[in-house]
mmCIF file of C-alpha atoms in Angstrom:
data_model
loop_
_atom_site.group_PDB
_atom_site.id
_atom_site.type_symbol
_atom_site.label_atom_id
_atom_site.label_comp_id
_atom_site.label_asym_id
_atom_site.label_seq_id
_atom_site.Cartn_x
_atom_site.Cartn_y
_atom_site.Cartn_z
ATOM 1 C CA MET A 3 -0.001 0.000 0.000
ATOM 2 C CA ASP A 4 1.480 3.374 -0.973
ATOM 3 C CA ALA A 5 1.286 6.491 1.205
ATOM 4 C CA ASN A 6 -1.745 7.972 -0.590
ATOM 5 C CA GLU A 7 -3.685 4.730 -0.163
ATOM 6 C CA LEU A 8 -2.701 4.490 3.493
ATOM 7 C CA ILE A 9 -3.789 8.069 4.152
ATOM 8 C CA ASP A 10 -7.081 7.528 2.284
ATOM 9 C CA GLU A 11 -7.701 4.322 4.243
ATOM 10 C CA THR A 12 -6.931 6.047 7.551
ATOM 11 C CA VAL A 13 -9.262 8.954 6.839
ATOM 12 C CA SER A 14 -11.974 6.649 5.495
ATOM 13 C CA SER A 15 -11.865 4.340 8.506
ATOM 14 C CA TRP A 16 -11.991 7.292 10.891
ATOM 15 C CA GLY A 17 -14.947 8.629 8.892
ATOM 16 C CA GLU A 18 -16.758 5.340 9.409
ATOM 17 C CA GLN A 19 -16.005 5.283 13.129
ATOM 18 C CA ARG A 20 -16.668 8.977 13.712
ATOM 19 C CA PRO A 21 -19.003 10.304 10.980
ATOM 20 C CA ASP A 22 -19.652 13.343 13.187
ATOM 21 C CA LEU A 23 -16.120 14.665 12.549
ATOM 22 C CA ASP A 24 -14.534 16.239 9.466
ATOM 23 C CA PHE A 25 -11.230 14.580 8.558
ATOM 24 C CA GLU A 26 -10.242 16.577 5.447
ATOM 25 C CA ALA A 27 -7.696 18.663 7.370
ATOM 26 C CA MET A 28 -6.312 15.461 8.894
ATOM 27 C CA LYS A 29 -5.833 14.066 5.386
ATOM 28 C CA VAL A 30 -3.743 17.099 4.438
ATOM 29 C CA ALA A 31 -1.786 16.993 7.718
ATOM 30 C CA LEU A 32 -1.019 13.286 7.277
ATOM 31 C CA GLY A 33 0.174 14.000 3.739
ATOM 32 C CA ILE A 34 2.457 16.762 4.980
ATOM 33 C CA ASN A 35 3.864 14.431 7.645
ATOM 34 C CA VAL A 36 4.566 11.674 5.106
ATOM 35 C CA VAL A 37 6.185 14.046 2.607
ATOM 36 C CA THR A 38 8.325 15.574 5.369
ATOM 37 C CA ALA A 39 9.491 12.161 6.563
ATOM 38 C CA GLN A 40 10.220 10.939 3.040
ATOM 39 C CA TYR A 41 12.197 14.012 2.023
ATOM 40 C CA SER A 42 14.083 14.105 5.315
ATOM 41 C CA GLU A 43 15.243 10.580 4.518
ATOM 42 C CA ILE A 44 16.117 11.496 0.925
ATOM 43 C CA TYR A 45 18.034 14.603 2.014
ATOM 44 C CA GLY A 46 19.834 12.654 4.736
ATOM 45 C CA ASP A 47 20.901 10.055 2.169
ATOM 46 C CA LEU A 48 22.211 12.794 -0.142
ATOM 47 C CA ILE A 49 24.682 14.035 2.450
ATOM 48 C CA LYS A 50 25.466 10.787 4.271
ATOM 49 C CA SER A 51 28.590 10.296 2.157
ATOM 50 C CA LEU A 52 29.918 13.585 3.583
ATOM 51 C CA GLY A 53 29.940 11.948 7.020
ATOM 52 C CA ILE A 54 27.305 14.240 8.508
ATOM 53 C CA THR A 55 23.653 14.010 9.437
ATOM 54 C CA LEU A 56 20.932 16.496 8.483
ATOM 55 C CA GLY A 57 21.091 17.879 12.029
ATOM 56 C CA GLU A 58 24.823 18.422 11.743
ATOM 57 C CA PHE A 59 24.322 20.008 8.340
ATOM 58 C CA ASP A 60 21.871 22.459 9.960
ATOM 59 C CA VAL A 61 24.667 23.615 12.266
ATOM 60 C CA LEU A 62 27.230 23.895 9.452
ATOM 61 C CA ALA A 63 24.712 25.696 7.238
ATOM 62 C CA THR A 64 23.842 28.138 10.024
ATOM 63 C CA LEU A 65 27.511 29.009 10.433
ATOM 64 C CA ARG A 66 28.119 29.108 6.656
ATOM 65 C CA ARG A 67 25.169 31.427 6.027
ATOM 66 C CA ASN A 68 26.606 33.755 8.606
ATOM 67 C CA GLY A 69 29.110 34.806 5.939
ATOM 68 C CA LYS A 70 32.572 36.174 6.551
ATOM 69 C CA ARG A 71 32.101 36.599 10.257
ATOM 70 C CA GLY A 72 31.224 32.906 10.578
ATOM 71 C CA VAL A 73 31.276 32.945 14.376
ATOM 72 C CA LEU A 74 28.231 32.319 16.545
ATOM 73 C CA THR A 75 27.516 31.334 20.115
ATOM 74 C CA PRO A 76 25.791 27.999 20.742
ATOM 75 C CA LYS A 77 22.708 29.942 21.852
ATOM 76 C CA GLU A 78 22.599 31.785 18.500
ATOM 77 C CA ILE A 79 23.057 28.537 16.566
ATOM 78 C CA ALA A 80 20.298 26.808 18.541
ATOM 79 C CA ARG A 81 17.884 29.679 17.884
ATOM 80 C CA VAL A 82 18.590 29.873 14.148
ATOM 81 C CA ALA A 83 18.725 26.094 13.619
ATOM 82 C CA MET A 84 15.552 25.683 15.732
ATOM 83 C CA ILE A 85 16.961 23.055 18.090
ATOM 84 C CA SER A 86 17.307 22.839 21.841
ATOM 85 C CA PRO A 87 20.645 23.827 23.387
ATOM 86 C CA SER A 88 20.996 20.300 24.791
ATOM 87 C CA GLY A 89 20.424 18.802 21.341
ATOM 88 C CA LEU A 90 23.054 21.138 19.954
ATOM 89 C CA THR A 91 25.795 20.077 22.372
ATOM 90 C CA ASN A 92 26.206 16.595 20.867
ATOM 91 C CA ARG A 93 26.203 18.001 17.337
ATOM 92 C CA LEU A 94 28.893 20.526 18.194
ATOM 93 C CA THR A 95 31.047 17.860 19.803
ATOM 94 C CA ARG A 96 30.771 15.571 16.764
ATOM 95 C CA LEU A 97 31.443 18.423 14.324
ATOM 96 C CA GLU A 98 34.450 19.560 16.346
ATOM 97 C CA ASN A 99 35.823 16.004 16.472
ATOM 98 C CA MET A 100 35.450 15.783 12.676
ATOM 99 C CA GLY A 101 37.320 19.074 12.200
ATOM 100 C CA HIS A 102 34.318 20.993 10.813
ATOM 101 C CA ILE A 103 34.205 23.579 13.605
ATOM 102 C CA ASP A 104 36.429 25.140 16.242
ATOM 103 C CA ARG A 105 35.164 26.236 19.662
ATOM 104 C CA GLN A 106 36.809 28.905 21.765
ATOM 105 C CA MET A 107 35.836 30.539 25.024
ATOM 106 C CA ASP A 108 33.734 33.670 24.506
ATOM 107 C CA PRO A 109 35.765 36.584 25.950
ATOM 108 C CA ALA A 110 32.512 38.506 26.501
ATOM 109 C CA ASP A 111 30.923 35.637 28.474
ATOM 110 C CA ARG A 112 33.273 33.062 29.962
ATOM 111 C CA ARG A 113 30.326 30.685 30.519
ATOM 112 C CA SER A 114 29.802 30.403 26.766
ATOM 113 C CA SER A 115 31.864 29.618 23.713
ATOM 114 C CA LEU A 116 32.245 30.929 20.199
ATOM 115 C CA VAL A 117 31.795 28.440 17.382
ATOM 116 C CA ARG A 118 33.668 29.026 14.148
ATOM 117 C CA LEU A 119 33.416 27.118 10.875
ATOM 118 C CA THR A 120 36.710 25.645 9.653
ATOM 119 C CA ALA A 121 37.695 25.496 5.981
ATOM 120 C CA LYS A 122 36.766 21.801 6.013
ATOM 121 C CA GLY A 123 33.383 22.632 7.536
ATOM 122 C CA ALA A 124 32.732 25.358 4.956
ATOM 123 C CA LYS A 125 33.586 22.969 2.103
ATOM 124 C CA THR A 126 31.321 20.281 3.552
ATOM 125 C CA ALA A 127 28.471 22.793 3.947
ATOM 126 C CA ASP A 128 28.958 23.981 0.352
ATOM 127 C CA VAL A 129 28.909 20.469 -1.110
ATOM 128 C CA ALA A 130 25.864 19.544 0.986
ATOM 129 C CA ILE A 131 23.884 22.651 0.019
ATOM 130 C CA GLU A 132 24.703 22.081 -3.655
ATOM 131 C CA ARG A 133 23.292 18.549 -3.437
ATOM 132 C CA LEU A 134 20.248 19.558 -1.427
ATOM 133 C CA SER A 135 19.491 22.574 -3.598
ATOM 134 C CA ALA A 136 19.637 20.472 -6.762
ATOM 135 C CA GLU A 137 17.291 17.881 -5.255
ATOM 136 C CA MET A 138 14.827 20.485 -3.993
ATOM 137 C CA ASN A 139 14.771 22.178 -7.396
ATOM 138 C CA ALA A 140 14.148 18.802 -9.053
ATOM 139 C CA VAL A 141 11.239 18.121 -6.685
ATOM 140 C CA PHE A 142 9.474 21.361 -7.575
ATOM 141 C CA GLN A 143 10.419 21.337 -11.261
ATOM 142 C CA GLY A 144 7.089 19.724 -12.130
ATOM 143 C CA LEU A 145 5.094 22.638 -10.732
ATOM 144 C CA ASN A 146 4.427 25.692 -12.814
ATOM 145 C CA LYS A 147 5.315 29.073 -11.366
ATOM 146 C CA ARG A 148 1.732 29.941 -10.376
ATOM 147 C CA ASP A 149 1.218 26.634 -8.557
ATOM 148 C CA LEU A 150 4.533 27.021 -6.737
ATOM 149 C CA GLU A 151 3.638 30.574 -5.687
ATOM 150 C CA ALA A 152 0.217 29.390 -4.454
ATOM 151 C CA PHE A 153 1.821 26.500 -2.580
ATOM 152 C CA THR A 154 4.315 28.914 -1.015
ATOM 153 C CA ARG A 155 1.452 31.134 0.217
ATOM 154 C CA VAL A 156 -0.300 28.114 1.757
ATOM 155 C CA VAL A 157 2.888 26.982 3.504
ATOM 156 C CA GLU A 158 3.474 30.504 4.840
ATOM 157 C CA ALA A 159 -0.107 30.630 6.139
ATOM 158 C CA LEU A 160 0.303 27.232 7.819
ATOM 159 C CA LEU A 161 3.582 28.343 9.408
ATOM 160 C CA GLY A 162 1.882 31.462 10.759
ATOM 161 C CA GLU A 163 -1.055 29.473 12.103
ATOM 162 C CA SER A 164 1.151 26.847 13.745
ATOM 163 C CA ALA A 165 3.334 29.545 15.351
ATOM 164 C CA SER A 166 0.203 31.208 16.698
ATOM 165 C CA ARG A 167 -1.117 27.928 18.089
ATOM 166 C CA MET A 168 2.220 27.099 19.733
ATOM 167 C CA ARG A 169 1.878 30.301 21.748
ATOM 168 C CA ARG A 170 -1.554 29.179 23.018
ATOM 169 C CA PRO A 171 -1.049 26.118 25.233
ATOM 170 C CA GLN A 172 -4.592 26.451 26.558
ATOM 171 C CA LEU A 173 -5.789 24.810 23.328
ATOM 172 C CA ILE A 174 -4.360 21.516 24.515
ATOM 173 C CA ASP A 175 -5.896 21.879 27.970
ATOM 174 C CA SER A 176 -9.324 22.688 26.571
ATOM 175 C CA VAL A 177 -9.773 19.276 24.931
ATOM 176 C CA ASP A 178 -12.106 17.051 26.899
ATOM 177 C CA THR A 179 -10.478 13.854 28.082
ATOM 178 C CA PRO A 180 -12.278 10.672 29.047
#
C-alpha cells in the first residue's frame, strides 16, 4: 500500500467510526507528515557520504550562512537552527571532532563559547547545500510558477497558524479527556 492509499484508508476508517467529525484537514496533515518524513530521509541520504547528518548540516549551514564573520555562540546557533541547546551540544562535539568547527571561550561571556566554521566545515556545507538545492529544485520542477507561488502562500499561512497555536497552550488543555 502506498502512502496515498494508506492516508485515504486512515481517513476513510476514521470517517466510518466517527461520521460526526470532518477529517479533510487530517488528510492534508497526514500528507504533509509523510512528505516531510520521506524528504528528510532522501536529504539525509544525499549528504550521508559527507559523514554528517541532516542535524549536523543544519549547524554547518547556520555558520556558513553567517558569511565572513562565521562565528556564533551555541545559543545563536540553537535559535537559528531551531533546536534545543541540549540537542546542539552533541552536534557541536561531533562536528568539532570531525574538524568541521572550532570552539573557543567567549571573551565577553566566559560561561559560553564561540563556534567558528573551519575550511573543512565550509567545504562540507557547500557540497551539501549544492546537493540539497539540486534535489529540492528537481522536486518542484514539475510545478508551474503559479502553482509554486500558491503553494508557497499556503505553507506561509500554515507556518503562521502553527506559530500562533504554539503560543496558546490552553488549546491543549481545553480538549475534553475521558
